[in-house]
Amino acid sequence: MFKEKNIFHFACLVATTFCFSQVPKKSLTTKFSEEKITIDGKFNESVWENTAIATDFFMIAPDNGKPELKERKTEVKVVYNNDAIYIAAKLYDNEPTKIRRELTTRDNFVSADHFGVFINGYNDGQQEFRFFVSAAGVQQDILYTDANGEDSSWDAIWNSQVAITDYGWAVEMKIPYAAIRFSSESKQTWGLNFYREIFRDRFQYTWNLIDNKISSESNQAGILEGIENIKTPTRLFLIPYISQYINANDYTKAKGEFKGGLDIKYGINDAFTLDAILVPDFGQAAFDKVVLNLGPFEQQFNENRPFFTEGTDLFNKGNIFYSRRIGGRPSLRGSELNAKLQADEEAVEIPGKVNLLNALKISGRTKGGLGIGVLNAVTEKTYADITNTTTGNTRREVIEPLANFNILVLDQRFRKNSSVSFINTNVTRNQEFRDANVSALVFDLNTKKNTYNLNGGFKYSYINEYGDKKDKKGYNTDLYFGDTSGKIRYGIGGQYVSDNYDPNDLGINFQNHYQAYYGNASYRILKPSKKFNSFSTNINYYTEFDNRTGRIQEHSVNLNYNSVNKKNNYFGFGFNGRPTDVYDFYTPRSADQRKYVTQPKRFGGNIFISTNYAKKFAIDFNPFMNYLNEKGRKNYGVFFAPRYRFSDRFALVYEFSFDRQNNDKGFLTTDGTNTIFARRDVISYSNSISGKYSLNNVMNFNLVVRKYWSYVNNHQYYLLLNNGDLLDGVSITDNNNENFATWNLDLSYTWWFAPGSQLSVLYRNNSFLSDYGTDFSRSLTKTANNLINHEKLDHILSISIRYFIDYNSTKNWFSKK
């Protein structure tokens, strides 16, 4: 709920748990306004004069339950009409010159005071639409659920204005009904809460107390009454866009590309919304942070495409949806593609991703609490270019057919804090390619007072292979019980995953054929002490067994300590250990995952320090060390990130990470019969700089630079034996060392020139190095110079304009004509 601007802020929210009996819910009555309200932060309209006031806020952190000071009181009023609800807030401060007002991009407050309103149109304690405004006028909107926390990728269209006054500061907000969801009842009762943070002291308040001994936040909102017989307008919004791209590098001629498309948002009724994208353009999405991946599983990337991040909490139920599959890598690649080639053929051009043609999603919730979500996307038929090396003839091979991706969610909420959900994902591909279907039934049950939780589920996957390949069926089931309130909390759980469970056509899953058992216990202080604002410690235990052999796959214990002192500096440390040898069935990469390698005992620890971000200068520092029970085998590294705020407009953050694995033993190659491992050193460096310069609260320049470098030195080779041991003495004369590096730079300018409308200009350059089996330099400087050599850099300049059109406004245009 509270922006999670940094790790010690999060620790403050989670760990400061205070034992108050739950107070009765506050109630506020609003009134209808026939007067036109101008959003200017001045409250000049007469309707504000006789409107009920919400005041007497309570601190939620660090001293949970403490009433707000009189000289820092907060007063909020709410009125409504047929278009929107309006909020007017006066935030008193006896030291107005100390109000923090850092400017930044939308959805990122950094160092600023802010005010928020939380709205639950169904008053069911399950989901809140949260709207925030900083003292600098920067907006942030969040979709919150107790199950998934805050989703800041959700964006709504609304208006706000702030004003610095002699008593503190003021906020005025207009939240259209199109930005929220509510029932069709003539008389509305909404869940409502207000939030305030005084950033210089890291004090956080809410109108209705959020008791931190209770894990559920949304169940602790107050009540808004008085909204009656509203006649909401048609919710139809069109967002057309145009984009121009110029691509250039040193080895091809610069070329331009023009794109245009349309986003549609339509309110089927007050509870359900349809979102659609026609001819999508994600060319300005953030770049992926690629690393050298030596493990048996693919690297999982964040979703950076707005359509697949905004308001998708319903589709994340059951954790079987990984949106990067849509428009991801083609199905036919690597050895499977090579099997399609003749002896004298080679693939000369293989697209790395599949283009998305269109996508839509429908989501909402009925009066009875049934949430319904449907997402559907279509990707285009994709080819690889094949050349005959003897004749020179070319042909095309289909590597991904026309494909349809679909997900359906039914989520029934009840008792304001529990839910049962059914989820189905389906991938249908044309031609000689496999189809896939996964279904899940999951539940999340809480006691009436939110003191205990029981959750779990059953998931079933079915892969319909083409031709002679055998279809696959598998399942995944889990159960967890936990104490979720008070000083001491605990939980126990278990999971069973069958051999052929495979949700990976539209989900992501790394392991199967195992059963796991786990538990945790934690302790936290209830209110600030003389030395700490918050303090907590927890212990976690996890053990995992292979279903087929009964061998132990993983066995770990970790102990963690977290604290925030009176100066709001975070300090934590942890110890971790694997007290027994374990058997790894995944790293050997055998076709049936029957081979295994023995992994030795391990123990290690880490320290984390994060100084107060309210200061101009702050540092994050995180060293770690792990020892394995083999001679000379260890892993150590450090993360170091200083940041400096030069002014409310300009700030920079530098991040450096170093990771070294000495005498690691990892997979090298296999011929299907013999599996070769290597004793190796793996060294990785990452340097990044992020910065922003804000002209005002709607215009920003942003810079992101990342340079990553990792290399592998192999020293000795082993044959993997059937008992999981490694036999020394394998002679390999080839150079199998590896060198991998990437460079990314994004420099952007964004201007929100009207609500929902944006102009963005992005200059991007990138390059990468990948050397295998050759000699390469171990110099950081030389590697960096090679990466940013003009012969290797790709350059992209793009300009994109998106314009928000409200159907109701267009009616006015035509009526005037």
PDB file of C-alpha atoms in Angstrom, residues 227-367:
ATOM      1  CA  ILE A 227     -23.905   7.934  -2.930  1.00  0.00           C
ATOM      2  CA  GLU A 228     -27.361   7.341  -4.379  1.00  0.00           C
ATOM      3  CA  ASN A 229     -29.024   7.064  -7.797  1.00  0.00           C
ATOM      4  CA  ILE A 230     -25.982   8.030  -9.827  1.00  0.00           C
ATOM      5  CA  LYS A 231     -26.339   7.959 -13.609  1.00  0.00           C
ATOM      6  CA  THR A 232     -22.901   7.085 -14.854  1.00  0.00           C
ATOM      7  CA  PRO A 233     -21.928   8.063 -18.415  1.00  0.00           C
ATOM      8  CA  THR A 234     -20.901   5.634 -21.134  1.00  0.00           C
ATOM      9  CA  ARG A 235     -17.410   4.344 -20.387  1.00  0.00           C
ATOM     10  CA  LEU A 236     -15.829   4.221 -23.840  1.00  0.00           C
ATOM     11  CA  PHE A 237     -12.256   5.446 -24.282  1.00  0.00           C
ATOM     12  CA  LEU A 238     -10.100   5.346 -27.386  1.00  0.00           C
ATOM     13  CA  ILE A 239      -6.318   5.748 -27.232  1.00  0.00           C
ATOM     14  CA  PRO A 240      -4.893   5.922 -30.751  1.00  0.00           C
ATOM     15  CA  TYR A 241      -1.122   6.062 -31.131  1.00  0.00           C
ATOM     16  CA  ILE A 242       1.455   6.769 -33.775  1.00  0.00           C
ATOM     17  CA  SER A 243       5.152   5.929 -33.529  1.00  0.00           C
ATOM     18  CA  GLN A 244       8.184   6.535 -35.691  1.00  0.00           C
ATOM     19  CA  TYR A 245      11.344   4.441 -35.310  1.00  0.00           C
ATOM     20  CA  ILE A 246      14.762   5.043 -36.835  1.00  0.00           C
ATOM     21  CA  ASN A 247      17.183   2.094 -36.581  1.00  0.00           C
ATOM     22  CA  ALA A 248      20.880   2.457 -37.367  1.00  0.00           C
ATOM     23  CA  ASN A 249      24.177   0.683 -36.876  1.00  0.00           C
ATOM     24  CA  ASP A 250      27.597   0.614 -38.459  1.00  0.00           C
ATOM     25  CA  TYR A 251      26.998  -2.323 -40.797  1.00  0.00           C
ATOM     26  CA  THR A 252      23.557  -1.632 -42.304  1.00  0.00           C
ATOM     27  CA  LYS A 253      21.879   1.421 -43.752  1.00  0.00           C
ATOM     28  CA  ALA A 254      19.678   3.419 -41.384  1.00  0.00           C
ATOM     29  CA  LYS A 255      16.008   2.645 -41.859  1.00  0.00           C
ATOM     30  CA  GLY A 256      12.772   4.080 -40.588  1.00  0.00           C
ATOM     31  CA  GLU A 257       9.601   2.348 -39.503  1.00  0.00           C
ATOM     32  CA  PHE A 258       6.183   3.915 -38.923  1.00  0.00           C
ATOM     33  CA  LYS A 259       3.606   2.280 -36.655  1.00  0.00           C
ATOM     34  CA  GLY A 260       0.074   3.126 -35.721  1.00  0.00           C
ATOM     35  CA  GLY A 261      -2.574   1.409 -33.669  1.00  0.00           C
ATOM     36  CA  LEU A 262      -5.385   1.744 -31.186  1.00  0.00           C
ATOM     37  CA  ASP A 263      -6.176   0.828 -27.592  1.00  0.00           C
ATOM     38  CA  ILE A 264      -9.834   0.540 -26.630  1.00  0.00           C
ATOM     39  CA  LYS A 265     -11.327   0.609 -23.142  1.00  0.00           C
ATOM     40  CA  TYR A 266     -15.053   0.006 -22.849  1.00  0.00           C
ATOM     41  CA  GLY A 267     -17.167  -0.218 -19.726  1.00  0.00           C
ATOM     42  CA  ILE A 268     -19.617  -3.034 -20.375  1.00  0.00           C
ATOM     43  CA  ASN A 269     -21.334  -1.886 -17.182  1.00  0.00           C
ATOM     44  CA  ASP A 270     -20.203  -0.312 -13.903  1.00  0.00           C
ATOM     45  CA  ALA A 271     -18.520  -3.577 -12.887  1.00  0.00           C
ATOM     46  CA  PHE A 272     -17.004  -5.019 -16.092  1.00  0.00           C
ATOM     47  CA  THR A 273     -14.494  -3.527 -18.503  1.00  0.00           C
ATOM     48  CA  LEU A 274     -13.140  -4.583 -21.876  1.00  0.00           C
ATOM     49  CA  ASP A 275      -9.574  -3.629 -22.862  1.00  0.00           C
ATOM     50  CA  ALA A 276      -8.291  -4.317 -26.379  1.00  0.00           C
ATOM     51  CA  ILE A 277      -5.149  -3.511 -28.355  1.00  0.00           C
ATOM     52  CA  LEU A 278      -5.155  -3.482 -32.133  1.00  0.00           C
ATOM     53  CA  VAL A 279      -1.743  -3.549 -33.871  1.00  0.00           C
ATOM     54  CA  PRO A 280       0.188  -3.156 -30.590  1.00  0.00           C
ATOM     55  CA  ASP A 281       3.515  -1.371 -30.281  1.00  0.00           C
ATOM     56  CA  PHE A 282       5.791  -2.208 -27.356  1.00  0.00           C
ATOM     57  CA  GLY A 283       8.975  -0.799 -28.874  1.00  0.00           C
ATOM     58  CA  GLN A 284       9.545   1.590 -25.965  1.00  0.00           C
ATOM     59  CA  ALA A 285       9.127  -1.018 -23.209  1.00  0.00           C
ATOM     60  CA  ALA A 286      12.053  -1.307 -20.802  1.00  0.00           C
ATOM     61  CA  PHE A 287      14.911  -3.579 -21.852  1.00  0.00           C
ATOM     62  CA  ASP A 288      15.449  -7.019 -20.314  1.00  0.00           C
ATOM     63  CA  LYS A 289      18.336  -7.459 -17.898  1.00  0.00           C
ATOM     64  CA  VAL A 290      19.928 -10.463 -19.578  1.00  0.00           C
ATOM     65  CA  VAL A 291      22.578 -12.489 -17.714  1.00  0.00           C
ATOM     66  CA  LEU A 292      24.872 -15.404 -18.569  1.00  0.00           C
ATOM     67  CA  ASN A 293      22.659 -18.374 -17.759  1.00  0.00           C
ATOM     68  CA  LEU A 294      24.625 -21.547 -16.965  1.00  0.00           C
ATOM     69  CA  GLY A 295      21.775 -23.306 -15.162  1.00  0.00           C
ATOM     70  CA  PRO A 296      19.278 -25.873 -16.434  1.00  0.00           C
ATOM     71  CA  PHE A 297      16.314 -23.461 -16.421  1.00  0.00           C
ATOM     72  CA  GLU A 298      15.450 -20.488 -18.602  1.00  0.00           C
ATOM     73  CA  GLN A 299      15.901 -16.949 -17.307  1.00  0.00           C
ATOM     74  CA  GLN A 300      12.607 -15.460 -16.204  1.00  0.00           C
ATOM     75  CA  PHE A 301      12.039 -11.855 -17.294  1.00  0.00           C
ATOM     76  CA  ASN A 302       9.759  -9.166 -15.928  1.00  0.00           C
ATOM     77  CA  GLU A 303       6.765  -8.146 -17.988  1.00  0.00           C
ATOM     78  CA  ASN A 304       7.302  -4.596 -19.266  1.00  0.00           C
ATOM     79  CA  ARG A 305       4.445  -4.329 -21.801  1.00  0.00           C
ATOM     80  CA  PRO A 306       1.673  -2.127 -20.353  1.00  0.00           C
ATOM     81  CA  PHE A 307      -1.287  -4.191 -21.611  1.00  0.00           C
ATOM     82  CA  PHE A 308       0.001  -7.284 -19.794  1.00  0.00           C
ATOM     83  CA  THR A 309       0.826  -5.469 -16.547  1.00  0.00           C
ATOM     84  CA  GLU A 310      -2.148  -3.155 -16.036  1.00  0.00           C
ATOM     85  CA  GLY A 311      -4.928  -4.600 -13.901  1.00  0.00           C
ATOM     86  CA  THR A 312      -3.937  -8.238 -14.342  1.00  0.00           C
ATOM     87  CA  ASP A 313      -4.197  -9.293 -10.686  1.00  0.00           C
ATOM     88  CA  LEU A 314      -7.212 -11.505 -11.476  1.00  0.00           C
ATOM     89  CA  PHE A 315      -5.233 -13.395 -14.135  1.00  0.00           C
ATOM     90  CA  ASN A 316      -2.395 -14.083 -11.709  1.00  0.00           C
ATOM     91  CA  LYS A 317      -4.600 -16.296  -9.547  1.00  0.00           C
ATOM     92  CA  GLY A 318      -3.086 -19.753  -9.272  1.00  0.00           C
ATOM     93  CA  ASN A 319       0.281 -18.615 -10.633  1.00  0.00           C
ATOM     94  CA  ILE A 320      -0.099 -20.461 -13.960  1.00  0.00           C
ATOM     95  CA  PHE A 321       0.070 -17.405 -16.242  1.00  0.00           C
ATOM     96  CA  TYR A 322       3.396 -16.034 -17.518  1.00  0.00           C
ATOM     97  CA  SER A 323       2.499 -13.329 -20.018  1.00  0.00           C
ATOM     98  CA  ARG A 324       5.953 -13.281 -21.632  1.00  0.00           C
ATOM     99  CA  ARG A 325       4.938 -16.505 -23.424  1.00  0.00           C
ATOM    100  CA  ILE A 326       2.659 -14.364 -25.610  1.00  0.00           C
ATOM    101  CA  GLY A 327       4.873 -12.921 -28.322  1.00  0.00           C
ATOM    102  CA  GLY A 328       7.856 -14.816 -26.926  1.00  0.00           C
ATOM    103  CA  ARG A 329      10.296 -17.223 -28.559  1.00  0.00           C
ATOM    104  CA  PRO A 330       9.111 -19.445 -31.451  1.00  0.00           C
ATOM    105  CA  SER A 331       8.179 -23.050 -30.605  1.00  0.00           C
ATOM    106  CA  LEU A 332      10.556 -24.564 -33.158  1.00  0.00           C
ATOM    107  CA  ARG A 333      14.178 -23.681 -32.395  1.00  0.00           C
ATOM    108  CA  GLY A 334      17.531 -25.240 -31.589  1.00  0.00           C
ATOM    109  CA  SER A 335      17.785 -28.981 -32.127  1.00  0.00           C
ATOM    110  CA  GLU A 336      14.121 -29.265 -33.142  1.00  0.00           C
ATOM    111  CA  LEU A 337      14.657 -26.778 -35.955  1.00  0.00           C
ATOM    112  CA  ASN A 338      17.883 -28.489 -37.003  1.00  0.00           C
ATOM    113  CA  ALA A 339      15.973 -31.751 -37.309  1.00  0.00           C
ATOM    114  CA  LYS A 340      13.863 -30.120 -40.012  1.00  0.00           C
ATOM    115  CA  LEU A 341      16.926 -29.240 -42.128  1.00  0.00           C
ATOM    116  CA  GLN A 342      18.561 -31.328 -44.815  1.00  0.00           C
ATOM    117  CA  ALA A 343      22.276 -32.149 -44.601  1.00  0.00           C
ATOM    118  CA  ASP A 344      23.204 -29.275 -46.924  1.00  0.00           C
ATOM    119  CA  GLU A 345      20.846 -26.688 -45.410  1.00  0.00           C
ATOM    120  CA  GLU A 346      21.332 -24.019 -42.786  1.00  0.00           C
ATOM    121  CA  ALA A 347      19.036 -21.512 -41.114  1.00  0.00           C
ATOM    122  CA  VAL A 348      20.271 -18.034 -42.035  1.00  0.00           C
ATOM    123  CA  GLU A 349      17.630 -15.904 -40.322  1.00  0.00           C
ATOM    124  CA  ILE A 350      15.670 -17.028 -37.263  1.00  0.00           C
ATOM    125  CA  PRO A 351      13.351 -14.470 -35.603  1.00  0.00           C
ATOM    126  CA  GLY A 352      13.929 -14.305 -31.866  1.00  0.00           C
ATOM    127  CA  LYS A 353      10.298 -13.519 -31.056  1.00  0.00           C
ATOM    128  CA  VAL A 354       6.814 -13.808 -32.484  1.00  0.00           C
ATOM    129  CA  ASN A 355       4.748 -10.716 -33.302  1.00  0.00           C
ATOM    130  CA  LEU A 356       1.531 -10.092 -31.401  1.00  0.00           C
ATOM    131  CA  LEU A 357      -1.404  -9.306 -33.713  1.00  0.00           C
ATOM    132  CA  ASN A 358      -4.045  -8.303 -31.159  1.00  0.00           C
ATOM    133  CA  ALA A 359      -5.199  -8.935 -27.617  1.00  0.00           C
ATOM    134  CA  LEU A 360      -8.198  -8.232 -25.423  1.00  0.00           C
ATOM    135  CA  LYS A 361      -9.176  -8.748 -21.811  1.00  0.00           C
ATOM    136  CA  ILE A 362     -12.505  -8.545 -20.015  1.00  0.00           C
ATOM    137  CA  SER A 363     -12.609  -8.349 -16.245  1.00  0.00           C
ATOM    138  CA  GLY A 364     -14.949  -7.379 -13.480  1.00  0.00           C
ATOM    139  CA  ARG A 365     -16.964  -8.620 -10.536  1.00  0.00           C
ATOM    140  CA  THR A 366     -20.645  -9.293  -9.962  1.00  0.00           C
ATOM    141  CA  LYS A 367     -22.764  -8.088  -7.063  1.00  0.00           C
TER     142      LYS A 367
END
